[in-house]
Short mmCIF file of C-alpha atoms in Angstrom, two decimals:
data_model
loop_
_atom_site.label_atom_id
_atom_site.label_comp_id
_atom_site.label_asym_id
_atom_site.label_seq_id
_atom_site.Cartn_x
_atom_site.Cartn_y
_atom_site.Cartn_z
CA MET A 841 -40.62 24.28 -117.09
CA PRO A 842 -38.26 23.62 -120.03
CA ARG A 843 -39.61 21.42 -122.76
CA SER A 844 -39.39 20.77 -126.46
CA SER A 845 -42.56 20.42 -128.46
CA ARG A 846 -43.54 19.49 -131.96
CA SER A 847 -47.24 19.42 -131.29
CA THR A 848 -50.01 21.01 -133.30
CA ALA A 849 -53.73 21.16 -132.77
CA SER A 850 -55.61 18.28 -134.31
CA GLY A 851 -57.68 18.81 -137.38
CA PRO A 852 -60.36 16.71 -139.05
CA GLY A 853 -59.49 13.05 -139.30
CA ARG A 854 -57.02 12.04 -136.62
CA VAL A 855 -55.64 13.21 -133.33
CA PRO A 856 -51.90 12.48 -133.74
CA ARG A 857 -49.68 11.89 -130.74
CA ARG A 858 -47.24 14.67 -129.92
CA LEU A 859 -44.14 14.13 -127.94
CA VAL A 860 -43.24 16.64 -125.25
CA LEU A 861 -40.21 15.56 -123.27
CA ALA A 862 -40.83 17.45 -120.13
CA GLY A 863 -39.26 18.60 -116.96
CA LEU A 864 -37.26 17.17 -114.19
CA GLY A 865 -35.04 15.09 -116.43
CA ALA A 866 -35.59 11.62 -117.84
CA LEU A 867 -35.65 12.66 -121.49
CA ALA A 868 -36.50 9.42 -123.24
CA ALA A 869 -38.16 8.58 -126.53
CA ILE A 870 -41.78 7.50 -126.42
CA PRO A 871 -41.85 3.84 -127.47
CA GLN A 872 -43.60 2.68 -130.62
CA ALA A 873 -46.59 1.56 -128.55
CA ALA A 874 -47.33 5.24 -127.90
CA ALA A 875 -48.16 5.89 -131.52
CA ALA A 876 -51.54 7.38 -132.34
CA PRO A 877 -54.50 5.04 -132.71
CA ASP A 878 -55.54 4.59 -136.32
CA SER A 879 -59.02 5.92 -135.65
CA ALA A 880 -59.55 9.07 -133.63
CA PRO A 881 -62.56 11.38 -133.43
CA GLN A 882 -62.98 14.01 -136.09
CA ALA A 883 -63.31 17.64 -135.12
CA SER A 884 -66.88 18.88 -135.46
CA PRO A 885 -69.15 21.44 -133.79
CA ASP A 886 -70.03 18.76 -131.23
CA ARG A 887 -66.51 17.39 -130.92
CA PRO A 888 -63.82 20.07 -130.88
CA ALA A 889 -60.27 19.52 -132.05
CA LEU A 890 -58.02 18.25 -129.28
CA HIS A 891 -54.38 18.86 -128.44
CA THR A 892 -52.25 16.03 -127.05
CA GLU A 893 -48.98 16.21 -125.13
CA GLU A 894 -46.91 13.46 -123.54
CA PHE A 895 -44.45 13.80 -120.68
CA ARG A 896 -41.86 11.68 -118.94
CA LEU A 897 -41.19 12.44 -115.29
CA PRO A 898 -38.41 10.82 -113.27
CA GLY A 899 -39.40 7.54 -111.66
CA PRO A 900 -38.36 5.72 -108.49
CA GLU A 901 -35.23 4.25 -110.13
CA ASP A 902 -32.61 5.75 -112.42
CA GLY A 903 -33.70 5.29 -116.00
CA VAL A 904 -37.30 4.40 -115.08
CA SER A 905 -39.57 7.19 -116.24
CA ILE A 906 -43.22 7.92 -115.44
CA TYR A 907 -45.43 8.35 -118.51
CA VAL A 908 -48.08 11.11 -118.40
CA ARG A 909 -50.45 12.02 -121.22
CA ASN A 910 -52.54 15.19 -121.52
CA LYS A 911 -55.50 15.92 -123.81
CA ARG A 912 -57.36 19.20 -123.91
CA PRO A 913 -59.27 21.45 -126.32
CA ALA A 914 -56.90 22.79 -128.96
CA GLY A 915 -55.82 26.37 -128.37
CA THR A 916 -56.64 26.36 -124.64
CA GLU A 917 -53.86 26.66 -122.06
CA ARG A 918 -55.69 27.97 -118.98
CA PHE A 919 -58.19 25.91 -117.01
CA ALA A 920 -60.06 26.35 -113.75
CA ALA A 921 -59.12 23.89 -111.04
CA ASP A 922 -62.47 22.11 -111.36
CA ARG A 923 -61.83 21.41 -115.05
CA ILE A 924 -58.53 19.55 -114.60
CA LEU A 925 -58.62 15.77 -114.11
CA LEU A 926 -55.95 13.12 -113.47
CA TYR A 927 -56.77 9.42 -113.97
CA VAL A 928 -54.85 6.38 -112.66
CA HIS A 929 -55.35 2.72 -113.59
CA GLY A 930 -55.89 -0.47 -111.64
CA ALA A 931 -53.87 -3.54 -110.70
CA THR A 932 -53.06 -5.14 -114.04
CA TYR A 933 -53.67 -2.93 -117.07
CA PRO A 934 -52.35 0.58 -117.82
CA ALA A 935 -54.29 3.82 -118.13
CA SER A 936 -53.01 4.62 -121.61
CA THR A 937 -54.77 1.68 -123.31
CA ALA A 938 -58.10 1.89 -121.44
CA PHE A 939 -58.89 5.50 -120.55
CA ASP A 940 -57.60 6.66 -123.95
CA LEU A 941 -58.66 3.74 -126.15
CA PRO A 942 -60.66 5.18 -129.10
CA LEU A 943 -63.42 2.58 -129.26
CA ALA A 944 -65.80 3.51 -132.08
CA GLY A 945 -63.53 6.52 -132.61
CA LEU A 946 -63.82 7.99 -129.10
CA SER A 947 -62.01 7.37 -125.81
CA MET A 948 -63.20 8.46 -122.38
CA MET A 949 -60.23 10.80 -122.18
CA GLU A 950 -61.29 12.42 -125.46
CA TYR A 951 -64.92 12.60 -124.33
CA LEU A 952 -64.00 14.60 -121.23
CA ALA A 953 -61.51 16.77 -123.12
CA GLY A 954 -64.30 17.51 -125.59
CA LEU A 955 -66.37 18.85 -122.69
CA GLY A 956 -63.64 21.37 -121.97
CA PHE A 957 -61.53 19.44 -119.47
CA ASP A 958 -57.75 19.42 -119.23
CA VAL A 959 -57.39 15.64 -118.87
CA TYR A 960 -54.32 13.65 -117.77
CA LEU A 961 -53.54 9.97 -117.33
CA VAL A 962 -50.54 8.30 -115.71
CA ASP A 963 -49.07 4.83 -116.20
CA LEU A 964 -47.28 3.78 -113.03
CA PRO A 965 -43.76 2.30 -113.29
CA GLY A 966 -44.02 -1.29 -114.48
CA TYR A 967 -47.17 -0.55 -116.46
CA GLY A 968 -48.00 0.61 -119.97
CA LEU A 969 -45.73 3.26 -121.44
CA SER A 970 -43.80 3.93 -118.22
CA GLY A 971 -40.39 2.41 -117.59
CA ARG A 972 -39.88 -1.09 -116.26
CA PRO A 973 -38.01 -1.34 -112.93
CA ALA A 974 -34.95 -3.59 -112.78
CA ALA A 975 -36.94 -6.32 -111.02
CA MET A 976 -38.82 -6.93 -114.28
CA SER A 977 -35.61 -7.76 -116.14
CA ARG A 978 -35.13 -10.83 -113.94
CA PRO A 979 -37.30 -13.91 -113.31
CA ALA A 980 -40.29 -12.98 -111.16
CA ALA A 981 -39.28 -15.45 -108.45
CA ASP A 982 -35.96 -13.65 -107.98
CA GLY A 983 -37.60 -10.49 -106.65
CA GLN A 984 -40.11 -9.17 -104.14
CA PRO A 985 -43.48 -7.57 -104.95
CA PHE A 986 -43.06 -3.91 -105.88
CA MET A 987 -45.25 -0.88 -106.57
CA ARG A 988 -47.26 -1.06 -103.37
CA THR A 989 -50.23 1.25 -102.92
CA LYS A 990 -48.21 3.74 -100.88
CA ASP A 991 -45.61 3.86 -103.65
CA ALA A 992 -48.35 4.43 -106.24
CA ALA A 993 -49.88 7.22 -104.13
CA ALA A 994 -46.47 8.92 -103.88
CA ILE A 995 -46.16 8.87 -107.68
CA VAL A 996 -49.68 10.24 -108.04
CA GLY A 997 -48.64 13.04 -105.69
CA GLN A 998 -45.66 13.79 -107.91
CA VAL A 999 -47.91 14.00 -110.97
CA VAL A 1000 -50.51 16.10 -109.15
CA ASP A 1001 -47.82 18.61 -108.18
CA PHE A 1002 -46.52 18.64 -111.77
CA ILE A 1003 -50.00 19.47 -113.08
CA ARG A 1004 -50.71 22.03 -110.35
CA GLN A 1005 -47.46 23.84 -111.11
CA ARG A 1006 -48.04 23.61 -114.85
CA ARG A 1007 -51.52 25.11 -114.65
CA GLY A 1008 -51.02 27.41 -111.67
CA VAL A 1009 -53.86 25.92 -109.58
CA ASP A 1010 -54.12 24.74 -105.98
CA LYS A 1011 -56.14 21.59 -106.58
CA ILE A 1012 -57.44 19.28 -109.32
CA ASP A 1013 -59.97 16.46 -109.79
CA LEU A 1014 -58.85 12.84 -109.38
CA MET A 1015 -60.24 9.58 -110.75
CA GLY A 1016 -59.11 6.03 -110.03
CA TRP A 1017 -60.24 2.65 -111.33
CA SER A 1018 -60.13 -0.52 -109.20
CA TRP A 1019 -56.78 -0.57 -107.33
CA GLY A 1020 -56.50 3.00 -108.58
CA THR A 1021 -59.30 3.89 -106.15
CA SER A 1022 -57.01 2.81 -103.31
CA THR A 1023 -54.19 4.88 -104.80
CA MET A 1024 -56.39 7.96 -105.21
CA GLY A 1025 -58.27 7.36 -101.95
CA LEU A 1026 -55.09 7.03 -99.93
CA TYR A 1027 -53.59 10.12 -101.56
CA THR A 1028 -56.73 12.19 -101.04
CA SER A 1029 -57.07 11.14 -97.41
CA THR A 1030 -53.72 12.82 -96.69
CA HIS A 1031 -53.85 15.63 -99.29
CA ASN A 1032 -57.42 16.93 -99.26
CA ASP A 1033 -56.10 20.43 -99.86
CA LYS A 1034 -54.89 19.41 -103.34
CA VAL A 1035 -58.07 17.65 -104.49
CA ASN A 1036 -61.22 19.29 -105.82
CA ARG A 1037 -63.49 16.28 -106.49
CA LEU A 1038 -62.83 12.54 -106.40
CA VAL A 1039 -64.22 9.80 -108.67
CA LEU A 1040 -63.83 6.20 -107.46
CA TYR A 1041 -64.63 3.68 -110.20
CA ALA A 1042 -65.13 0.22 -108.66
CA PRO A 1043 -63.57 0.93 -105.25
CA GLN A 1044 -61.44 -1.63 -103.46
CA TRP A 1045 -62.46 -2.44 -99.89
CA LEU A 1046 -62.41 -5.31 -97.38
CA SER A 1047 -62.97 -8.56 -99.24
CA ARG A 1048 -65.26 -11.45 -98.34
CA THR A 1049 -64.70 -13.23 -101.66
CA PRO A 1050 -61.57 -14.68 -103.31
CA SER A 1051 -59.47 -12.32 -105.40
CA LEU A 1052 -59.41 -12.81 -109.17
CA ILE A 1053 -55.74 -11.82 -109.40
CA GLY A 1054 -52.69 -13.42 -107.81
CA ALA A 1055 -54.73 -16.21 -106.27
CA GLY A 1056 -52.44 -19.06 -107.30
CA GLY A 1057 -50.96 -19.57 -103.84
CA GLY A 1058 -47.31 -19.80 -102.86
CA ALA A 1059 -44.78 -17.04 -102.49
CA LEU A 1060 -45.34 -13.89 -104.50
CA GLY A 1061 -42.69 -12.92 -106.99
CA ALA A 1062 -41.91 -9.42 -108.19
CA TYR A 1063 -44.55 -9.55 -110.91
CA ARG A 1064 -47.15 -11.83 -112.49
CA SER A 1065 -47.96 -12.68 -116.11
CA VAL A 1066 -51.38 -12.54 -117.75
CA SER A 1067 -52.43 -14.12 -121.05
CA ARG A 1068 -55.02 -12.76 -123.47
CA ASP A 1069 -57.28 -15.75 -122.80
CA SER A 1070 -57.14 -15.25 -119.04
CA ALA A 1071 -57.82 -11.53 -119.49
CA LYS A 1072 -60.96 -12.30 -121.51
CA ALA A 1073 -62.14 -14.92 -119.00
CA ARG A 1074 -61.64 -12.52 -116.08
CA TRP A 1075 -63.49 -9.76 -117.96
CA LEU A 1076 -66.57 -11.95 -118.47
CA LYS A 1077 -66.61 -13.61 -115.05
CA GLY A 1078 -69.94 -13.05 -113.35
CA VAL A 1079 -71.77 -12.11 -116.57
CA PRO A 1080 -74.89 -14.23 -117.26
CA GLU A 1081 -74.14 -16.63 -120.09
CA ASP A 1082 -76.95 -15.28 -122.28
CA LYS A 1083 -75.57 -11.72 -121.93
CA GLN A 1084 -71.91 -12.37 -122.69
CA ALA A 1085 -72.05 -12.22 -126.49
CA ALA A 1086 -73.55 -8.72 -126.56
CA LEU A 1087 -71.57 -7.18 -123.69
CA ILE A 1088 -68.43 -6.22 -125.65
CA PRO A 1089 -69.11 -4.90 -129.17
CA PRO A 1090 -67.32 -6.78 -131.95
CA GLY A 1091 -63.62 -6.04 -132.16
CA TRP A 1092 -63.42 -4.01 -128.95
CA PHE A 1093 -61.71 -6.67 -126.85
CA GLU A 1094 -59.18 -7.32 -129.62
CA GLN A 1095 -58.49 -3.60 -130.01
CA TRP A 1096 -57.89 -3.26 -126.27
CA ALA A 1097 -55.80 -6.44 -126.01
CA ASP A 1098 -53.64 -5.55 -129.02
CA ALA A 1099 -52.88 -2.10 -127.60
CA THR A 1100 -52.35 -3.31 -124.04
CA PHE A 1101 -50.14 -6.34 -124.64
CA ALA A 1102 -47.99 -4.34 -127.08
CA THR A 1103 -46.87 -2.06 -124.24
CA ASP A 1104 -44.87 -4.93 -122.66
CA LYS A 1105 -42.20 -5.79 -125.23
CA ALA A 1106 -40.59 -8.51 -123.11
CA GLY A 1107 -43.93 -10.13 -122.39
CA ALA A 1108 -45.01 -9.84 -126.04
CA ALA A 1109 -41.86 -11.73 -127.09
CA GLN A 1110 -42.87 -14.79 -125.09
CA ALA A 1111 -44.78 -17.70 -126.61
CA PRO A 1112 -47.63 -17.31 -126.08
CA PRO A 1113 -47.46 -13.54 -125.45
CA VAL A 1114 -48.18 -12.27 -121.94
CA LEU A 1115 -48.57 -8.99 -120.14
CA ARG A 1116 -46.51 -8.64 -116.97
CA ALA A 1117 -47.79 -6.60 -114.02
CA PRO A 1118 -46.16 -5.68 -110.69
CA ASN A 1119 -47.26 -7.71 -107.66
CA GLY A 1120 -47.27 -4.91 -105.09
CA VAL A 1121 -51.05 -4.68 -105.39
CA VAL A 1122 -51.41 -8.41 -104.70
CA ALA A 1123 -49.20 -8.15 -101.62
CA ASP A 1124 -51.31 -5.26 -100.34
CA ALA A 1125 -54.51 -7.19 -100.97
CA GLN A 1126 -53.19 -10.11 -98.92
CA ASP A 1127 -51.83 -7.92 -96.13
CA TYR A 1128 -54.84 -5.61 -95.88
CA TRP A 1129 -58.05 -6.05 -97.86
CA GLN A 1130 -58.26 -9.85 -97.63
CA ALA A 1131 -57.03 -9.79 -94.02
CA GLY A 1132 -59.83 -7.47 -92.86
CA LYS A 1133 -57.49 -4.50 -92.33
CA PRO A 1134 -58.12 -1.23 -94.20
CA LEU A 1135 -55.01 0.25 -95.79
CA TYR A 1136 -56.38 3.76 -95.09
CA ASP A 1137 -59.50 5.41 -93.67
CA PRO A 1138 -62.08 6.68 -96.21
CA GLY A 1139 -63.43 8.82 -93.39
CA GLU A 1140 -60.41 11.07 -93.88
CA ILE A 1141 -61.55 11.98 -97.41
CA ARG A 1142 -63.03 15.47 -97.13
CA VAL A 1143 -63.84 16.30 -100.75
CA PRO A 1144 -66.98 15.64 -102.83
CA THR A 1145 -66.82 12.00 -103.94
CA LEU A 1146 -68.54 9.86 -106.57
CA VAL A 1147 -68.54 6.07 -106.18
CA ILE A 1148 -69.52 4.42 -109.47
CA HIS A 1149 -69.84 0.69 -110.04
CA ALA A 1150 -71.44 -1.91 -112.33
CA GLU A 1151 -73.67 -4.79 -111.28
CA TRP A 1152 -71.66 -7.67 -112.77
CA ASP A 1153 -68.31 -6.62 -111.32
CA ALA A 1154 -66.75 -9.88 -110.08
CA ASP A 1155 -63.35 -8.30 -109.31
CA LEU A 1156 -64.64 -5.89 -106.67
CA PRO A 1157 -68.30 -6.79 -106.09
CA SER A 1158 -71.07 -4.36 -105.18
CA TYR A 1159 -70.85 -5.02 -101.45
CA GLN A 1160 -67.35 -3.50 -101.42
CA ALA A 1161 -68.54 -0.31 -103.14
CA GLN A 1162 -71.52 -0.04 -100.79
CA GLU A 1163 -69.45 -0.56 -97.65
CA TYR A 1164 -66.83 1.90 -98.85
CA PHE A 1165 -69.50 4.50 -99.59
CA ALA A 1166 -70.87 4.20 -96.04
CA ARG A 1167 -67.45 5.19 -94.68
CA LEU A 1168 -67.19 8.47 -96.59
CA THR A 1169 -68.52 10.22 -93.53
CA ARG A 1170 -66.59 13.49 -93.96
CA ALA A 1171 -67.13 14.11 -97.64
CA PRO A 1172 -69.09 17.38 -98.10
CA TYR A 1173 -71.37 15.38 -100.38
CA ARG A 1174 -71.16 11.92 -101.88
CA ARG A 1175 -72.98 9.92 -104.52
CA PHE A 1176 -73.27 6.23 -105.32
CA VAL A 1177 -74.16 5.11 -108.86
CA GLU A 1178 -74.69 1.47 -109.82
CA LEU A 1179 -74.85 0.79 -113.56
CA GLY A 1180 -76.82 -2.13 -114.93
CA GLU A 1181 -75.40 -4.72 -117.34
CA GLY A 1182 -71.75 -3.91 -116.87
CA THR A 1183 -68.63 -5.47 -115.39
CA HIS A 1184 -65.45 -4.23 -113.77
CA THR A 1185 -64.56 -2.98 -117.26
CA VAL A 1186 -67.84 -1.15 -118.05
CA MET A 1187 -65.74 1.78 -119.34
CA MET A 1188 -65.05 -0.33 -122.46
CA GLU A 1189 -68.39 -2.09 -122.89
CA LYS A 1190 -71.70 -1.44 -124.65
CA ASN A 1191 -73.01 0.74 -121.79
CA ARG A 1192 -69.87 2.86 -121.51
CA MET A 1193 -71.65 6.10 -122.50
CA GLN A 1194 -73.81 5.79 -119.38
CA PHE A 1195 -70.59 5.59 -117.41
CA PHE A 1196 -69.02 8.57 -119.22
CA ARG A 1197 -72.08 10.75 -118.66
CA GLU A 1198 -72.46 9.93 -114.96
CA VAL A 1199 -68.82 10.84 -114.34
CA ALA A 1200 -69.09 14.03 -116.41
CA ALA A 1201 -72.30 15.06 -114.64
CA PHE A 1202 -70.64 14.76 -111.25
CA LEU A 1203 -67.55 16.69 -112.33
CA THR A 1204 -69.42 19.52 -114.07
CA GLU A 1205 -72.41 20.14 -111.83
CA ALA A 1206 -72.62 23.19 -109.61
CA ASP A 1207 -72.05 22.43 -105.95
CA PRO A 1208 -75.37 20.84 -104.90
CA GLN A 1209 -74.93 22.27 -101.42
CA ALA A 1210 -75.71 25.67 -102.93
CA LEU A 1211 -79.28 24.48 -103.55
CA ASN A 1212 -80.00 24.20 -99.83
#
């Protein structure tokens, strides 16, 4: 696949961003928000140097690109199928500022790459470093909800095929967070032959409790707007009052919010600044999950699956994860992990290393069926 690269392996100090304008057209400059974080892990015997590449694939509209980032051990170009992972985000916030946020100098993406994985993330159109569809250039009320789950799953399929072709493998690992579990679950249920193992972080299922997003009533517009204060309040909802102060280490929320809100230039220019997010996920929640109608059948997932969740998750409470897990009836093997003292955003909280290690253990273990 034709590409231009000015990337080099990272050395001690920082892991700089490298721009690779790749394949299938849509050659566009990475925006300023894609610049390297100021603190990145140093190379050491325990933490190898990493190589970073960034790609833009063609999106659903002309001029709207799909942002994909890759991190891997420097100097390595060939990976087994079970050491390649693609991650997709949830309903409101992009992958690029959560999965690859270097809190205390290390992101989850870097953690897995340091274990020898070829790790990818994707920001869906309308999110993060991907392009903004035309509907987001107009008032929200002038458009209809876009980026439905089926649209997101189609884009995931495009990225999966890009990675498979790039690495010459038949299948890869997938991981989704929140609404991203519906995206990855739906895709896997119809493309089991392209998936090795599946990680579902806080899975979405039939809801018996009010949604924390898009619950204002009235007609849905094309997108919704979120403030920093509302993001913090949603993060801490359901956390015991005496545990809130210690849940997020000092400066971590601000680091995440600064990186995330900066990806939406139009929203950042408002007073006060906001982050805009497509409303397709809210429309799907109303039409399916809150109406008692599954969008897809987890019983059609036929690959090893990890369901991982945290006890204080108020967005998608434990009952949803448990009921979803019970429906994975055709997975060759499945595992449910519930982490204590964590929320929907446990990946960026004090207990995040527990989360990292549980995911890594599932992805790296030998097939447990072989022990029988």
